[in-house]
mmCIF file of N, CA and C in Angstrom:
data_model
loop_
_atom_site.group_PDB
_atom_site.id
_atom_site.type_symbol
_atom_site.label_atom_id
_atom_site.label_comp_id
_atom_site.label_asym_id
_atom_site.label_seq_id
_atom_site.Cartn_x
_atom_site.Cartn_y
_atom_site.Cartn_z
ATOM 1 N N MET A 343 0.927 -1.112 0.296
ATOM 2 C CA MET A 343 0.241 -0.125 -0.040
ATOM 3 C C MET A 343 0.580 1.279 0.105
ATOM 4 N N GLY A 344 0.137 2.425 -1.092
ATOM 5 C CA GLY A 344 1.401 3.315 -0.355
ATOM 6 C C GLY A 344 0.822 4.757 0.116
ATOM 7 N N LEU A 345 1.671 5.715 0.008
ATOM 8 C CA LEU A 345 1.834 6.663 0.941
ATOM 9 C C LEU A 345 1.166 8.029 0.198
ATOM 10 N N VAL A 346 0.880 8.492 0.241
ATOM 11 C CA VAL A 346 0.175 9.939 0.331
ATOM 12 C C VAL A 346 0.127 11.036 1.105
ATOM 13 N N ARG A 347 0.773 11.924 -0.050
ATOM 14 C CA ARG A 347 0.626 13.526 1.089
ATOM 15 C C ARG A 347 -0.497 14.672 0.146
ATOM 16 N N LEU A 348 -1.167 15.592 1.150
ATOM 17 C CA LEU A 348 -1.881 16.189 0.756
ATOM 18 C C LEU A 348 -1.772 17.669 0.928
ATOM 19 N N LYS A 349 -1.592 18.456 0.201
ATOM 20 C CA LYS A 349 -1.391 19.720 -0.420
ATOM 21 C C LYS A 349 -1.964 21.203 0.609
ATOM 22 N N ILE A 350 -2.578 20.632 1.576
ATOM 23 C CA ILE A 350 -3.122 21.400 2.191
ATOM 24 C C ILE A 350 -2.828 23.051 1.973
ATOM 25 N N ARG A 351 -1.209 22.829 3.158
ATOM 26 C CA ARG A 351 -1.035 24.165 3.659
ATOM 27 C C ARG A 351 -0.355 24.525 2.879
ATOM 28 N N GLU A 352 0.678 24.285 1.259
ATOM 29 C CA GLU A 352 0.720 25.215 0.087
ATOM 30 C C GLU A 352 -0.290 26.036 -0.485
ATOM 31 N N LEU A 353 -1.321 25.026 -0.821
ATOM 32 C CA LEU A 353 -2.669 26.056 -1.107
ATOM 33 C C LEU A 353 -4.024 26.703 -0.566
ATOM 34 N N ALA A 354 -3.278 26.510 0.693
ATOM 35 C CA ALA A 354 -3.737 27.313 1.889
ATOM 36 C C ALA A 354 -2.693 28.650 1.895
ATOM 37 N N LYS A 355 -2.026 28.634 2.012
ATOM 38 C CA LYS A 355 -0.645 29.528 2.210
ATOM 39 C C LYS A 355 -1.048 30.694 0.518
ATOM 40 N N ASP A 356 -1.093 29.864 -0.663
ATOM 41 C CA ASP A 356 -1.406 30.644 -2.026
ATOM 42 C C ASP A 356 -2.840 31.270 -2.376
ATOM 43 N N LYS A 357 -3.967 30.929 -0.727
ATOM 44 C CA LYS A 357 -4.762 31.588 -0.879
ATOM 45 C C LYS A 357 -4.653 32.879 0.170
ATOM 46 N N GLY A 358 -3.941 32.280 1.177
ATOM 47 C CA GLY A 358 -3.533 33.489 2.181
ATOM 48 C C GLY A 358 -5.095 32.800 3.193
ATOM 49 N N TRP A 359 -5.053 31.704 3.476
ATOM 50 C CA TRP A 359 -5.932 31.033 4.587
ATOM 51 C C TRP A 359 -5.639 30.152 5.876
ATOM 52 N N THR A 360 -6.232 30.217 6.861
ATOM 53 C CA THR A 360 -5.777 29.578 7.526
ATOM 54 C C THR A 360 -6.415 28.087 7.779
ATOM 55 N N LEU A 361 -5.743 27.545 8.167
ATOM 56 C CA LEU A 361 -6.355 25.289 8.304
ATOM 57 C C LEU A 361 -7.952 26.017 9.056
ATOM 58 N N LYS A 362 -7.749 26.946 9.681
ATOM 59 C CA LYS A 362 -9.200 27.183 10.463
ATOM 60 C C LYS A 362 -10.145 27.268 9.695
ATOM 61 N N GLU A 363 -9.618 28.608 8.187
ATOM 62 C CA GLU A 363 -10.571 28.970 7.533
ATOM 63 C C GLU A 363 -10.571 27.882 6.459
ATOM 64 N N VAL A 364 -9.963 26.971 6.421
ATOM 65 C CA VAL A 364 -10.022 25.890 4.759
ATOM 66 C C VAL A 364 -10.904 24.923 5.881
ATOM 67 N N SER A 365 -10.465 24.784 6.900
ATOM 68 C CA SER A 365 -11.924 23.831 7.600
ATOM 69 C C SER A 365 -13.620 24.619 7.020
ATOM 70 N N ASP A 366 -13.384 25.763 7.726
ATOM 71 C CA ASP A 366 -14.945 26.960 7.740
ATOM 72 C C ASP A 366 -15.664 26.337 6.290
ATOM 73 N N ARG A 367 -14.174 26.949 5.135
ATOM 74 C CA ARG A 367 -14.914 26.585 3.785
ATOM 75 C C ARG A 367 -14.914 25.850 3.209
ATOM 76 N N SER A 368 -14.682 24.603 3.882
ATOM 77 C CA SER A 368 -14.568 22.683 3.221
ATOM 78 C C SER A 368 -15.608 22.168 3.920
ATOM 79 N N GLY A 369 -16.256 22.456 5.194
ATOM 80 C CA GLY A 369 -17.438 21.330 6.083
ATOM 81 C C GLY A 369 -16.329 20.605 6.628
ATOM 82 N N VAL A 370 -15.035 20.562 6.384
ATOM 83 C CA VAL A 370 -14.348 19.385 6.847
ATOM 84 C C VAL A 370 -13.842 19.797 8.535
ATOM 85 N N ILE A 371 -13.995 18.495 9.447
ATOM 86 C CA ILE A 371 -13.753 19.592 10.528
ATOM 87 C C ILE A 371 -12.251 19.878 10.830
ATOM 88 N N TYR A 372 -12.105 21.076 11.391
ATOM 89 C CA TYR A 372 -10.769 21.444 11.748
ATOM 90 C C TYR A 372 -9.481 20.777 12.365
ATOM 91 N N SER A 373 -10.132 18.991 13.331
ATOM 92 C CA SER A 373 -9.216 18.363 13.363
ATOM 93 C C SER A 373 -8.573 17.602 12.301
ATOM 94 N N THR A 374 -9.877 16.991 11.526
ATOM 95 C CA THR A 374 -8.881 16.539 10.511
ATOM 96 C C THR A 374 -8.281 16.934 9.362
ATOM 97 N N VAL A 375 -8.285 18.323 9.474
ATOM 98 C CA VAL A 375 -7.618 19.422 8.050
ATOM 99 C C VAL A 375 -6.041 19.885 8.765
ATOM 100 N N ARG A 376 -6.085 20.045 10.118
ATOM 101 C CA ARG A 376 -5.081 19.481 10.559
ATOM 102 C C ARG A 376 -4.040 18.551 10.598
ATOM 103 N N ILE A 377 -4.242 18.110 10.696
ATOM 104 C CA ILE A 377 -3.357 16.458 10.817
ATOM 105 C C ILE A 377 -3.624 15.912 9.297
ATOM 106 N N TYR A 378 -4.508 16.464 8.247
ATOM 107 C CA TYR A 378 -4.148 15.891 6.961
ATOM 108 C C TYR A 378 -3.054 17.161 6.410
ATOM 109 N N ALA A 379 -3.023 18.447 7.236
ATOM 110 C CA ALA A 379 -1.978 19.388 6.597
ATOM 111 C C ALA A 379 -0.219 18.817 7.626
ATOM 112 N N ARG A 380 -0.477 18.012 8.536
ATOM 113 C CA ARG A 380 0.900 18.151 9.336
ATOM 114 C C ARG A 380 1.494 16.922 9.203
ATOM 115 N N ARG A 381 0.475 15.482 8.683
ATOM 116 C CA ARG A 381 1.067 13.989 8.444
ATOM 117 C C ARG A 381 1.728 14.471 6.976
ATOM 118 N N PRO A 382 3.237 13.669 6.879
ATOM 119 C CA PRO A 382 4.000 14.214 6.124
ATOM 120 C C PRO A 382 3.808 12.760 4.882
ATOM 121 N N GLY A 383 3.329 12.286 5.348
ATOM 122 C CA GLY A 383 2.776 10.743 4.332
ATOM 123 C C GLY A 383 1.707 10.076 4.950
ATOM 124 N N MET A 384 0.296 9.120 4.593
ATOM 125 C CA MET A 384 -0.644 8.511 5.318
ATOM 126 C C MET A 384 -0.748 7.825 4.330
ATOM 127 N N MET A 385 -1.527 6.364 4.939
ATOM 128 C CA MET A 385 -1.589 5.355 4.659
ATOM 129 C C MET A 385 -3.021 5.080 3.735
ATOM 130 N N THR A 386 -4.160 6.097 4.693
ATOM 131 C CA THR A 386 -5.325 5.988 4.428
ATOM 132 C C THR A 386 -6.013 6.915 4.659
ATOM 133 N N VAL A 387 -6.917 7.119 3.643
ATOM 134 C CA VAL A 387 -8.067 9.302 4.050
ATOM 135 C C VAL A 387 -8.833 9.457 3.768
ATOM 136 N N ASP A 388 -9.443 9.897 4.452
ATOM 137 C CA ASP A 388 -11.206 9.869 3.890
ATOM 138 C C ASP A 388 -11.678 10.755 2.733
ATOM 139 N N PHE A 389 -12.011 9.782 1.863
ATOM 140 C CA PHE A 389 -11.951 9.893 0.155
ATOM 141 C C PHE A 389 -12.879 11.658 0.509
ATOM 142 N N THR A 390 -13.967 11.483 1.057
ATOM 143 C CA THR A 390 -15.006 11.915 0.913
ATOM 144 C C THR A 390 -14.574 13.752 1.444
ATOM 145 N N ALA A 391 -13.599 13.544 2.660
ATOM 146 C CA ALA A 391 -12.925 15.018 2.836
ATOM 147 C C ALA A 391 -11.548 15.194 2.008
ATOM 148 N N ILE A 392 -11.229 14.744 0.910
ATOM 149 C CA ILE A 392 -10.228 14.678 -0.058
ATOM 150 C C ILE A 392 -10.809 14.941 -1.159
ATOM 151 N N HIS A 393 -12.125 14.873 -1.270
ATOM 152 C CA HIS A 393 -13.194 15.890 -2.446
ATOM 153 C C HIS A 393 -13.618 17.148 -2.179
ATOM 154 N N LYS A 394 -14.184 17.005 -0.715
ATOM 155 C CA LYS A 394 -14.191 18.305 -0.354
ATOM 156 C C LYS A 394 -13.333 19.722 -0.142
ATOM 157 N N LEU A 395 -12.013 19.297 0.359
ATOM 158 C CA LEU A 395 -11.013 19.877 0.215
ATOM 159 C C LEU A 395 -10.589 20.271 -1.293
ATOM 160 N N ALA A 396 -10.819 19.487 -2.090
ATOM 161 C CA ALA A 396 -10.267 19.641 -3.243
ATOM 162 C C ALA A 396 -10.776 20.617 -4.159
ATOM 163 N N ARG A 397 -12.224 20.503 -3.721
ATOM 164 C CA ARG A 397 -13.212 21.451 -4.486
ATOM 165 C C ARG A 397 -13.390 22.493 -4.091
ATOM 166 N N THR A 398 -13.046 22.768 -2.319
ATOM 167 C CA THR A 398 -12.577 24.193 -1.723
ATOM 168 C C THR A 398 -11.405 24.977 -2.390
ATOM 169 N N PHE A 399 -10.124 24.395 -2.766
ATOM 170 C CA PHE A 399 -9.100 24.972 -3.579
ATOM 171 C C PHE A 399 -9.264 24.807 -4.847
ATOM 172 N N ASP A 400 -10.668 24.663 -5.299
ATOM 173 C CA ASP A 400 -10.664 24.794 -6.959
ATOM 174 C C ASP A 400 -9.928 23.692 -7.927
ATOM 175 N N VAL A 401 -8.855 22.688 -7.409
ATOM 176 C CA VAL A 401 -7.947 22.287 -7.750
ATOM 177 C C VAL A 401 -8.656 20.624 -7.920
ATOM 178 N N THR A 402 -8.205 19.552 -8.960
ATOM 179 C CA THR A 402 -8.583 18.343 -8.848
ATOM 180 C C THR A 402 -8.115 17.744 -7.903
ATOM 181 N N ILE A 403 -8.473 16.515 -8.034
ATOM 182 C CA ILE A 403 -8.251 15.430 -6.493
ATOM 183 C C ILE A 403 -6.686 15.490 -7.158
ATOM 184 N N GLU A 404 -6.936 15.016 -8.628
ATOM 185 C CA GLU A 404 -5.051 14.487 -8.989
ATOM 186 C C GLU A 404 -4.349 15.998 -8.437
ATOM 187 N N ASN A 405 -4.540 16.571 -8.607
ATOM 188 C CA ASN A 405 -3.893 17.695 -8.326
ATOM 189 C C ASN A 405 -3.437 18.169 -6.646
ATOM 190 N N PHE A 406 -4.307 17.391 -5.741
ATOM 191 C CA PHE A 406 -4.119 17.983 -4.606
ATOM 192 C C PHE A 406 -3.594 17.064 -3.472
ATOM 193 N N VAL A 407 -3.183 15.789 -4.155
ATOM 194 C CA VAL A 407 -2.672 14.752 -3.442
ATOM 195 C C VAL A 407 -1.078 14.002 -4.382
ATOM 196 N N GLU A 408 -0.517 14.344 -3.702
ATOM 197 C CA GLU A 408 0.779 13.865 -3.486
ATOM 198 C C GLU A 408 1.314 12.249 -3.551
ATOM 199 N N ILE A 409 1.553 11.504 -4.303
ATOM 200 C CA ILE A 409 1.799 10.009 -4.031
ATOM 201 C C ILE A 409 3.044 9.797 -3.598
ATOM 202 N N LEU A 410 3.095 9.931 -2.754
ATOM 203 C CA LEU A 410 5.011 9.953 -2.325
ATOM 204 C C LEU A 410 5.553 7.924 -2.742
ATOM 205 N N GLU A 411 4.523 7.177 -2.363
ATOM 206 C CA GLU A 411 5.198 5.372 -2.911
ATOM 207 C C GLU A 411 4.298 4.719 -3.122
ATOM 208 N N GLU A 412 4.192 4.120 -4.229
ATOM 209 C CA GLU A 412 3.313 2.745 -4.569
ATOM 210 C C GLU A 412 3.528 1.482 -3.751
#
């Protein structure tokens, strides 16, 4: 199973948003946004949260998720 990283910090910085603002705009709970933003690599993620976050940043899931290992 591979590892993925979500580009939350980079995209939030580009928009000038805090992680709390990302949470409020996306509807994804803050603790989830914070965990996803801080983890360098994850084996499992909530696809619904990823979908909401990608839509919030107006990017495709492919541009939101970085595959670290396959």
